[in-house]
Coordinates of C-alpha atoms in Angstrom, one line a residue:
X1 CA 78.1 66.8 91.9
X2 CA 75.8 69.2 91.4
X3 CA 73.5 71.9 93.8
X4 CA 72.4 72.7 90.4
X5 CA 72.1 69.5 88.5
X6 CA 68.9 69.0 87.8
X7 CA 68.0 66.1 85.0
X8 CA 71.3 65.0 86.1
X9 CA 73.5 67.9 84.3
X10 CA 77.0 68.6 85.4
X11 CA 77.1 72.2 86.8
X12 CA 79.7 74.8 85.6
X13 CA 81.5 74.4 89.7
X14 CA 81.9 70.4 89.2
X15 CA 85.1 68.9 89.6
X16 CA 86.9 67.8 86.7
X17 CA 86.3 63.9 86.0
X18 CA 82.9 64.4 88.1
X19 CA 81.3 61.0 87.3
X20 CA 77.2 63.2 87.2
X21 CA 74.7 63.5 89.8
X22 CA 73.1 60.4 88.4
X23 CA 76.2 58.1 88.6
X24 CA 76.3 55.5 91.5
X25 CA 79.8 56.9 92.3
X26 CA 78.2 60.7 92.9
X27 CA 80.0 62.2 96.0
X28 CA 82.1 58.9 96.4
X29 CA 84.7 58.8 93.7
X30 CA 87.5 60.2 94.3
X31 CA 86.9 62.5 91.8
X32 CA 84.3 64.3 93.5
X33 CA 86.9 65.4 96.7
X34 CA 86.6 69.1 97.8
X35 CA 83.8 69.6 95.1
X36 CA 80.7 72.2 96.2
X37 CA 78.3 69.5 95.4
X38 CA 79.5 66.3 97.1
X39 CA 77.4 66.4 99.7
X40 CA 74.4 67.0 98.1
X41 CA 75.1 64.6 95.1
X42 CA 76.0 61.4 97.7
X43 CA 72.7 61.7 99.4
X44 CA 70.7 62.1 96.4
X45 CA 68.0 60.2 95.0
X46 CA 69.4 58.8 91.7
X47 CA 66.6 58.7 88.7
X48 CA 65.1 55.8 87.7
X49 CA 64.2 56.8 84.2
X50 CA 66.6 57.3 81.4
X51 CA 67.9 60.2 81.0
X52 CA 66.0 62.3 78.0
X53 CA 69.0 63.8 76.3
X54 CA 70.6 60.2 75.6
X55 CA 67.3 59.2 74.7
X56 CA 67.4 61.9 72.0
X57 CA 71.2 61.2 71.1
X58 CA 70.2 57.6 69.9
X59 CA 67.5 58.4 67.9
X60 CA 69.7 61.3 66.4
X61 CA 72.2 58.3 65.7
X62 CA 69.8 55.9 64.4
X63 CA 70.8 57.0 60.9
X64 CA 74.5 56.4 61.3
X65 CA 75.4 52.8 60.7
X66 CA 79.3 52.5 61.9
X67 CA 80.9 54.7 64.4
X68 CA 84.5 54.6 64.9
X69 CA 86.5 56.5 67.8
X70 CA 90.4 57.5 67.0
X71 CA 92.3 57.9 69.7
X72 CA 96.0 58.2 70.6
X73 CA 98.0 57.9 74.0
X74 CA 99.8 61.1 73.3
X75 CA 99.7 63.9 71.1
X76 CA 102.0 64.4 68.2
X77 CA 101.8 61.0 66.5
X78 CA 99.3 62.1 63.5
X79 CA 96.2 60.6 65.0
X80 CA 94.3 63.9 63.2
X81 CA 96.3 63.1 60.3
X82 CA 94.7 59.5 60.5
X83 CA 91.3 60.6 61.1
X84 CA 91.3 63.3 58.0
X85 CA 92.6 61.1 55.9
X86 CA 90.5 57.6 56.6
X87 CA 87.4 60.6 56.6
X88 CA 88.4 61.2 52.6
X89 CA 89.0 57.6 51.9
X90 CA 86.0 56.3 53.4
X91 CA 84.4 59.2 51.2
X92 CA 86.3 58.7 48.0
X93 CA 84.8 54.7 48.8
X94 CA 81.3 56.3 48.1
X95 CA 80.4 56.4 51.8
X96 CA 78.9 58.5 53.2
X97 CA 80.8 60.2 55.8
X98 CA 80.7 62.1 58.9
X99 CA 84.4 63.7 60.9
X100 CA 83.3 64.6 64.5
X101 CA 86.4 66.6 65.6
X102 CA 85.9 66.5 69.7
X103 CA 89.3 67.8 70.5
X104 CA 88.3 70.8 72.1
X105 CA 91.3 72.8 73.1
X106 CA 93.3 71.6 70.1
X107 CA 91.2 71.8 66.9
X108 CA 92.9 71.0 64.1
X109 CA 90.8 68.8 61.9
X110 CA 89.2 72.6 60.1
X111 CA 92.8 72.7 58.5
X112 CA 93.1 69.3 57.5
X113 CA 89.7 69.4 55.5
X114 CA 90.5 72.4 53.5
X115 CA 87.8 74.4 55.6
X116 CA 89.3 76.7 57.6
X117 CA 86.7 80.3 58.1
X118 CA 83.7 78.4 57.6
X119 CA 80.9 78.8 59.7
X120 CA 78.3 76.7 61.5
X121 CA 74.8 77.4 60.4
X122 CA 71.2 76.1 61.9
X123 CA 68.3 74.6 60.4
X124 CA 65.0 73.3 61.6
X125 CA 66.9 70.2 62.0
X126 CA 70.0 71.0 63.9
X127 CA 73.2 72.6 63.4
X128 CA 74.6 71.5 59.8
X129 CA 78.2 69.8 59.4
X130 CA 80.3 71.9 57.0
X131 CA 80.4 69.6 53.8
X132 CA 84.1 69.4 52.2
X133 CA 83.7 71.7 48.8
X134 CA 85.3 68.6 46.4
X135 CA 83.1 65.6 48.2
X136 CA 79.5 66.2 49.3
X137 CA 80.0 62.7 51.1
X138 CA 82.0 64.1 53.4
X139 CA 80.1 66.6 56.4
X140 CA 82.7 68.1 59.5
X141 CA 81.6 69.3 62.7
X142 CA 84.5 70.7 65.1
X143 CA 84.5 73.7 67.7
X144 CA 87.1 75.2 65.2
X145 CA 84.1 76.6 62.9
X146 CA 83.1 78.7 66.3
X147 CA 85.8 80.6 67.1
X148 CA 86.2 83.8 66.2
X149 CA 89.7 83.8 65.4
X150 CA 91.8 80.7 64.7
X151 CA 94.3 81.7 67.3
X152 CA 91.7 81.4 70.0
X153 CA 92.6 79.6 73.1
X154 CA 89.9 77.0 74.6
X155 CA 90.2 77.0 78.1
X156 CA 87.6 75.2 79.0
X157 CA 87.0 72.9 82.7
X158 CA 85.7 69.5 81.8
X159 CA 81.9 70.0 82.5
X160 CA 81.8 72.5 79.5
X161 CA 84.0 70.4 77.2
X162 CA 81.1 67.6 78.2
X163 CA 78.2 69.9 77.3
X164 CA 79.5 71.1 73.9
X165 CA 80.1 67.0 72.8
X166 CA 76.6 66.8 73.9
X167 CA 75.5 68.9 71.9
X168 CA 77.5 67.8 69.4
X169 CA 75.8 64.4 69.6
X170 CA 72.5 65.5 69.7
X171 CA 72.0 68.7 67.7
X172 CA 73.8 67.7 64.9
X173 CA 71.8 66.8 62.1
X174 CA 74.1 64.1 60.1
X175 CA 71.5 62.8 58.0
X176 CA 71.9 59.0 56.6
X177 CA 75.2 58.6 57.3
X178 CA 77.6 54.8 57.1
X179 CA 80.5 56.5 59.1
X180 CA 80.7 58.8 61.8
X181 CA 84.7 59.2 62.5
X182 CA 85.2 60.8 66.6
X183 CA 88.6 62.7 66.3
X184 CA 89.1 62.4 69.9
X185 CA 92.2 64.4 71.8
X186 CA 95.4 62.3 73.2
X187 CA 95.0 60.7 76.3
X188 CA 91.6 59.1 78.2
X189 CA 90.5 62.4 79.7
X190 CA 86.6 64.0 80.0
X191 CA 86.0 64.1 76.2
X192 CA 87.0 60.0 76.0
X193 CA 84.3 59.6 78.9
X194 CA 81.6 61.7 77.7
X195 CA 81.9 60.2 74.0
X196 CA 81.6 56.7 75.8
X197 CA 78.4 58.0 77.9
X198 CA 76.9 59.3 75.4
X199 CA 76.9 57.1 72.3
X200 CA 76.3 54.3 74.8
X201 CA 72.9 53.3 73.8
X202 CA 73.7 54.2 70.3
X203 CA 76.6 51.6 70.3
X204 CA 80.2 52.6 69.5
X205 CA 81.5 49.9 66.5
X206 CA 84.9 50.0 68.3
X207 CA 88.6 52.4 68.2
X208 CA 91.6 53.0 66.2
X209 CA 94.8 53.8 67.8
X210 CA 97.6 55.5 66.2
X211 CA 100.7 55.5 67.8
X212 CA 104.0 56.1 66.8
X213 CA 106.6 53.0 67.4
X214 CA 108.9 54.6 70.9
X215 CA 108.3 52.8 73.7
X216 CA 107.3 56.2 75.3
X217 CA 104.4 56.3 72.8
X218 CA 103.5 52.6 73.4
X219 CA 103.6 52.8 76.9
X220 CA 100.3 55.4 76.9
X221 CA 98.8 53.2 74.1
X222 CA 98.8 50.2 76.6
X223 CA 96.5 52.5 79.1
X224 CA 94.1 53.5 76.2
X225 CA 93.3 50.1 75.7
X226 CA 92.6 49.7 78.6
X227 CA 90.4 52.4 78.6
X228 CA 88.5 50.7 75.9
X229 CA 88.1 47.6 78.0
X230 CA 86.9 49.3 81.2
X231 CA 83.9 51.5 79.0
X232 CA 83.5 48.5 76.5
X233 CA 84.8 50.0 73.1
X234 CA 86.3 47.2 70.9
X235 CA 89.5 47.9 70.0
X236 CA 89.7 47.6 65.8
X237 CA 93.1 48.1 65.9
X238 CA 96.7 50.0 66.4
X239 CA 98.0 51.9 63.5
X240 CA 101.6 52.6 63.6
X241 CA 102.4 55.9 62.4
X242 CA 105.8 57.6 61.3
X243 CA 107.1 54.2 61.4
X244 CA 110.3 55.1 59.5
X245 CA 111.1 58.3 57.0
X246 CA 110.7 57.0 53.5
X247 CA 111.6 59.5 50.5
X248 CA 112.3 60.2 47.0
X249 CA 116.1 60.4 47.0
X250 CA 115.6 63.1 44.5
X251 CA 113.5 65.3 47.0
X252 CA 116.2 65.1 49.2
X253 CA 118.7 67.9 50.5
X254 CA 122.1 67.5 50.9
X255 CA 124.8 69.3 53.2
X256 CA 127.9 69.4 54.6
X257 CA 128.8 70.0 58.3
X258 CA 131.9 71.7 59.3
X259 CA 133.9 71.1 62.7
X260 CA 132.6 74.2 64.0
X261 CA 128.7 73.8 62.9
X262 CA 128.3 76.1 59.9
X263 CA 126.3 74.0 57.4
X264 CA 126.5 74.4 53.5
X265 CA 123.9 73.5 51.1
X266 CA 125.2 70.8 48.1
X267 CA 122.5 69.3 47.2
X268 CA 123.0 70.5 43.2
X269 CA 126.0 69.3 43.2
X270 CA 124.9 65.5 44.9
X271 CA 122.2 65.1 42.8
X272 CA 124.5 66.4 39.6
X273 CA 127.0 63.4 40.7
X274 CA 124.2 61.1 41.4
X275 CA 122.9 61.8 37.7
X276 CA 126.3 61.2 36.4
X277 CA 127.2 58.0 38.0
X278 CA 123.9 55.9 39.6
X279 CA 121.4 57.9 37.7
X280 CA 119.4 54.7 38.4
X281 CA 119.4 55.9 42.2
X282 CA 117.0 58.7 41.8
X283 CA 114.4 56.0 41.0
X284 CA 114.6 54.6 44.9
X285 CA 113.4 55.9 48.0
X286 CA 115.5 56.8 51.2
X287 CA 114.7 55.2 54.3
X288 CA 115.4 56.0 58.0
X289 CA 114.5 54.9 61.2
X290 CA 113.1 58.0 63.1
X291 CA 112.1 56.6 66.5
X292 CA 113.6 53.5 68.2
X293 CA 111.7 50.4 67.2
X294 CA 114.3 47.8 68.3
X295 CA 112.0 46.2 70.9
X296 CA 109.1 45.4 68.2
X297 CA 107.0 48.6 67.9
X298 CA 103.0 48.6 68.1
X299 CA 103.1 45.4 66.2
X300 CA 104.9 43.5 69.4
X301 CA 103.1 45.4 72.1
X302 CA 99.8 44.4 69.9
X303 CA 100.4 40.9 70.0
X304 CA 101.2 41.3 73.7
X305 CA 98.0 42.9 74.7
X306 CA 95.8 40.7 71.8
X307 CA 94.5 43.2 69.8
X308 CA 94.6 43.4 65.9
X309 CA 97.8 45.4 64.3
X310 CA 96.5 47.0 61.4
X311 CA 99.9 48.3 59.9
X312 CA 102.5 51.0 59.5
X313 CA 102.4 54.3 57.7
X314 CA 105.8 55.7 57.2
X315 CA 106.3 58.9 57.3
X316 CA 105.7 60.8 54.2
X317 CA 106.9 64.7 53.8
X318 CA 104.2 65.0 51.2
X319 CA 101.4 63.4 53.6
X320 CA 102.2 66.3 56.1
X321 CA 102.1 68.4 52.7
X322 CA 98.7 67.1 52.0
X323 CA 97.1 67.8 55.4
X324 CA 99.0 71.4 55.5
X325 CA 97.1 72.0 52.4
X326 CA 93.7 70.6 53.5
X327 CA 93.4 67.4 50.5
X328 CA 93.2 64.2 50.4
X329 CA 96.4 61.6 49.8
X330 CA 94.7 59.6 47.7
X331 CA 93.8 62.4 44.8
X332 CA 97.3 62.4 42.8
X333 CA 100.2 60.6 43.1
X334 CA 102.9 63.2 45.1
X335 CA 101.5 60.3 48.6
X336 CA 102.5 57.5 46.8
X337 CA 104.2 55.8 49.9
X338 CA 101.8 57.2 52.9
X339 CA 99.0 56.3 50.5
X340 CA 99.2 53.0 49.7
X341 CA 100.0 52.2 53.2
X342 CA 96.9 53.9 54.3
X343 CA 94.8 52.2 51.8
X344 CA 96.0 49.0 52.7
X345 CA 94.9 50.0 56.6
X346 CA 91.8 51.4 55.8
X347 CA 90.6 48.5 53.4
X348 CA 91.3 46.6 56.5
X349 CA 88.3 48.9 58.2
X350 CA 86.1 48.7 55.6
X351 CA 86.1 44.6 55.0
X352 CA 84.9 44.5 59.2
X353 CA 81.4 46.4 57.7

């Protein structure tokens, strides 16, 4: 849908969703109602030859071995969580690893690596990932490095959103790399469609889901795989996050409610009892069920839709702890329960290389 798009570029006045000048479905889709360009797209000639700038993208991705896409249905079920930490594992695994944040109005992968204020810098070979300051395996690359302020609102139509992942793709110069991990946005919007486009040729190894284990998290999990099925990702798995609160009793707080609502703190004076009568209590861990799980979670709605359930992470107030402070689970032991979940998951990944 373009007056403009020459070499089959979307133009800055396409319709969101447009489906390119090039595409079969130019002018026709129903994307493509009420755009400038329909006319002019649905009676052009489409191009033969391939296009040049996903020629360039796969040789530009000849030197990644394994690409894996994580995606999410909705937003607020740690998917960014997932992909900073599987980045560092992968890493800590002597891999070397790339973290391709393409959530472009919601950033947050800079924080979660510990590189917040750094800066995106150019070389004869491309723009250079910022490298993670304790693992030199590990190179980032997110639109967060670009703005000016943190703060910043993106507000962005979906043709520019689709130009910056180009470039992305194709300007970045990863070097040899055995990962590159897409940090994709909730949903199965433009940035799902143009990541699919574009690494096409180069071949995408397949997606992790994270979801958390409502119903009304599974039910936009169902469409994003079949997302994956219409564009022809494999599906490597669901990951089932938050799947329950598990923590040191002792990090616990207590209190006590009154009939009108005025809370008061007695934690001291729990944990004192606790050490005077079941002192072999502070040894366990508290468990909770956070969401409702009561008609199976991912793992049901996995074995429903036949793809592989790769586990549960419960959630862990010093995993969020972790990626508020920008390191790794897996560097002490404060993660222990989130950790060896994930490391159980992401061996998982690593035994399908």
């Amino acid at each position: 849908m373009a007056s403009n798009g020459v070499n089959g570029e979307i133009p800055e006045d396409a319709n969101e969703h447009c489906p390119g000048p090039q595409s079969e479905s130019a002018g026709k889709a129903d994307a493509c109602a009420g755009c400038p360009n329909q006319e002019v797209c649905s009676n052009a000639p489409k191009d033969p030859d391939p296009d040049p700038d996903l020629v360039s993208i796969a040789e530009r991705m000849a030197t990644v071995k394994r690409k894996i896409l994580v995606l999410s249905g909705k937003g607020g079920v740690g998917k960014s969580t997932f992909s900073a930490q599987l980045s560092f594992a992968l890493a800590e695994a002597d891999r070397q690893v790339g973290l391709l944040d393409i959530d472009i109005c919601g950033p947050s992968i800079p924080k979660m690596l510990g590189l917040e204020g750094h800066d995106v810098h150019q070389s004869n070979l491309g723009w250079s990932p910022v490298y993670v300051e304790s693992n030199s395996n590990l190179g980032v690359m997110s639109i967060g490095f670009m703005l000016r302020h943190p703060d910043d609102a993106v507000i962005w139509r979906g043709p520019r959103k689709n130009g910056l992942i180009k470039q992305f793709v194709k300007d970045v110069y990863w070097g040899e790399l055995d990962y590159l991990v897409v940090d994709a946005p909730p949903g199965t919007s433009d940035e799902h469609i143009s990541i699919a486009h574009f690494l096409k040729a180069s071949g995408i190894d397949g997606a992790v889901i994270v979801t958390t284990p409502q119903q009304v998290a599974l039910i936009d999990v169902r469409k994003e795989i079949s997302f994956c099925r219409k564009v022809g990702i494999k599906v490597l798995g669901v990951v089932e996050n938050m799947s329950g609160l598990k923590q040191h009793l002792s990090d616990l707080k207590f209190s006590r409610v009154s009939e009108s609502g005025s809370e008061t703190d007695v934690t001291e004076w729990a944990l004192n009892l606790i050490r005077e009568k079941a002192p072999e209590l502070l040894d366990t861990f508290a468990c909770s069920e956070i969401f409702d799980s009561s008609q199976g979670g991912a793992q049901k709605m996995c074995l429903e839709m036949g793809v592989p359930f790769l586990g549960k992470v419960p959630m862990d107030p010093q995993l969020c702890r972790a990626a508020e402070e920008g390191r790794s689970c897996f560097e002490d032991k404060s993660c222990s329960v989130s950790a060896l979940a994930l490391k159980g998951i992401i061996e998982k990944l690593i035994a399908l290389e």
